Amino acid sequence: MRVQGVPMRPIRVTQDGSAVEIIDQTRLPHDFALVRLETLEEAALAIRAMLVRGAPLIGATAAYGVWLALRREASDVALAKACDVLAATRPTAINLRWALEDMKSVLTPLPEAARAAAAFERAGHIAEEDVAMNHAIGRHGLGMIEKLARPGRPVNILTHCNAGWLATVDWGTATSPIYQAHDAGIPVHVWVDETRPRNQGASLTAWEMVNHGVPHTVIADNAGGHLMQRGDVDMVIVGTDRTTANGDVCNKIGTYLKALAARDNSVPFYVALPSPTIDWSLPDGAAIPIEERDGREVTHIWGQSEEGSVLPVRITPQGSAVANPAFDVTPARLVTGLITERGIAEASTEGLLALFPERRLKAAGE
Ligand code: MRU
């Protein structure tokens, strides 16, 4: 995608090939800053402190983190340590574990001297695969949007959090159908949930939409149900951090409430996901580890003052207890369909296996 007309990705290798460059997402939308990652520790911190976030981007950053570590030392011990450090950064998005397992399986059989170069190549492969999968998701989702298009009014799509290009290597997952519809000349309008407590919708998705020129309106999280009752939402598309083998969808906190409101109002509720976001090892969403984040994200809110400085302000009284679960699980029964790179699956074990039949053979031990 482009930022002020310039092609941009939230992660890429620097031109001289000496480091990885990321967009510091904690500074958006007020400040656009690129940050160089040169070590394993810097990559791990970028994920933990959410300079990069979003399931697919976390996976790609971890893959490059392995490369950065192996440049320094490529022994079995160093490889295992790098994977452990990166795996401990964030617990919920399965793409992190998927990327690290992929890197390990490619690198372990190689002689030490060949590992750093192979890690660089494999991380690049993971990144490019993500772009291709997200583009394909967009093509499949575009068909759904086309079907909802009516003369004289835009297709109104509600999305939660940021499952946009900033959360991936490019295109985004939930946003890929939106961008492709917009680029194809189908009038779309996006309801952007602010997504408390970190406001990824208000700060990141809205920033993306402004940059790409997509008509959108930022709403308080609590407005979604009301808009659906009024007939102002034609479909919901969200991303996911982990979808289990039965189609249960774990995503940013608040997604479940949107799915309930969508069901009550007969609004189709779609989830866009590349296949590395599927956790085939879990039968349902109950066992997904839900990240509990710092209560300061709830007690404080970041914003820009009239004078232009970006700062946090406290919004709760001193002494109030706070809880900050970062994700929730939407049961498969509330999901209209899973938009994957291979097409749209019913949110069920059979639905997913129909698109990914190789998993049926794996489960049967063949
Ligand atoms: O805590 P975050 O900002 O990493 O959460 C991101 C989300 O919940 C996204 O919806 C999800 O990762 C899908 S990104 C394509």
Short mmCIF file of N, CA and C and ligand atoms in Angstrom, two decimals, residues 50 53-56 58 90 160-164 167-168 173 200 239-241 251-252 327, ligand 1:
data_model
loop_
_atom_site.label_atom_id
_atom_site.label_comp_id
_atom_site.label_asym_id
_atom_site.label_seq_id
_atom_site.Cartn_x
_atom_site.Cartn_y
_atom_site.Cartn_z
N MET A 50 4.64 -3.60 20.98
CA MET A 50 3.62 -3.34 19.95
C MET A 50 4.00 -2.22 18.98
N ARG A 53 2.40 -5.06 15.39
CA ARG A 53 1.34 -5.85 16.00
C ARG A 53 0.45 -6.35 14.89
N GLY A 54 -0.56 -7.17 15.25
CA GLY A 54 -1.36 -7.82 14.22
C GLY A 54 -0.72 -9.18 13.94
N ALA A 55 -1.56 -10.20 13.92
CA ALA A 55 -1.04 -11.58 13.91
C ALA A 55 -0.03 -11.86 12.77
N PRO A 56 -0.38 -11.56 11.50
CA PRO A 56 0.59 -11.92 10.45
C PRO A 56 1.89 -11.12 10.54
N ILE A 58 3.27 -9.94 13.28
CA ILE A 58 4.04 -10.49 14.40
C ILE A 58 4.83 -11.71 13.90
N ARG A 90 4.41 -12.43 22.79
CA ARG A 90 2.95 -12.26 22.88
C ARG A 90 2.30 -13.65 22.77
N HIS A 160 -13.40 -4.07 13.12
CA HIS A 160 -12.96 -3.89 14.51
C HIS A 160 -11.46 -4.01 14.58
N CYS A 161 -10.84 -3.20 15.42
CA CYS A 161 -9.38 -3.20 15.60
C CYS A 161 -8.69 -2.83 14.30
N ASN A 162 -7.47 -3.27 14.10
CA ASN A 162 -6.79 -3.05 12.82
C ASN A 162 -6.36 -4.39 12.27
N ALA A 163 -7.10 -4.87 11.28
CA ALA A 163 -6.68 -6.04 10.51
C ALA A 163 -6.35 -5.53 9.11
N GLY A 164 -5.66 -4.43 9.07
CA GLY A 164 -5.30 -3.76 7.84
C GLY A 164 -3.88 -4.06 7.41
N ALA A 167 -1.19 -4.50 9.90
CA ALA A 167 -1.19 -5.72 10.73
C ALA A 167 -0.61 -6.91 9.98
N THR A 168 -0.23 -6.67 8.73
CA THR A 168 0.25 -7.77 7.87
C THR A 168 1.51 -7.26 7.15
N THR A 173 -5.91 -8.22 6.15
CA THR A 173 -6.81 -9.36 5.93
C THR A 173 -8.23 -8.81 5.77
N GLN A 200 -6.70 0.73 18.27
CA GLN A 200 -6.08 0.41 16.96
C GLN A 200 -6.98 0.81 15.79
N GLY A 239 -10.56 -9.37 11.47
CA GLY A 239 -9.44 -10.29 11.36
C GLY A 239 -9.48 -11.27 12.51
N THR A 240 -8.41 -12.00 12.69
CA THR A 240 -8.32 -12.94 13.81
C THR A 240 -6.86 -13.20 14.17
N ASP A 241 -6.64 -13.43 15.44
CA ASP A 241 -5.30 -13.79 15.94
C ASP A 241 -5.11 -15.29 16.00
N ASN A 251 -10.15 -12.93 18.49
CA ASN A 251 -9.73 -11.64 17.91
C ASN A 251 -9.78 -10.59 19.02
N LYS A 252 -9.45 -9.38 18.64
CA LYS A 252 -9.36 -8.27 19.59
C LYS A 252 -10.62 -8.16 20.45
N PHE A 327 -8.13 -10.02 24.17
CA PHE A 327 -8.80 -10.75 23.08
C PHE A 327 -10.04 -11.45 23.62
O1 MRU B 1 -3.25 -6.54 19.90
P1 MRU B 1 -3.13 -6.42 18.41
O2 MRU B 1 -3.18 -5.01 17.92
O3 MRU B 1 -1.94 -7.19 17.89
O4 MRU B 1 -4.43 -7.16 17.87
C1 MRU B 1 -4.64 -7.24 16.50
C2 MRU B 1 -5.91 -7.90 16.15
O5 MRU B 1 -6.67 -8.31 16.99
C3 MRU B 1 -6.16 -8.13 14.69
O6 MRU B 1 -7.54 -8.08 14.40
C4 MRU B 1 -5.65 -9.52 14.32
O7 MRU B 1 -4.31 -9.66 14.69
C5 MRU B 1 -5.77 -9.80 12.88
S1 MRU B 1 -4.55 -8.88 11.96
C6 MRU B 1 -4.71 -9.21 10.33
#
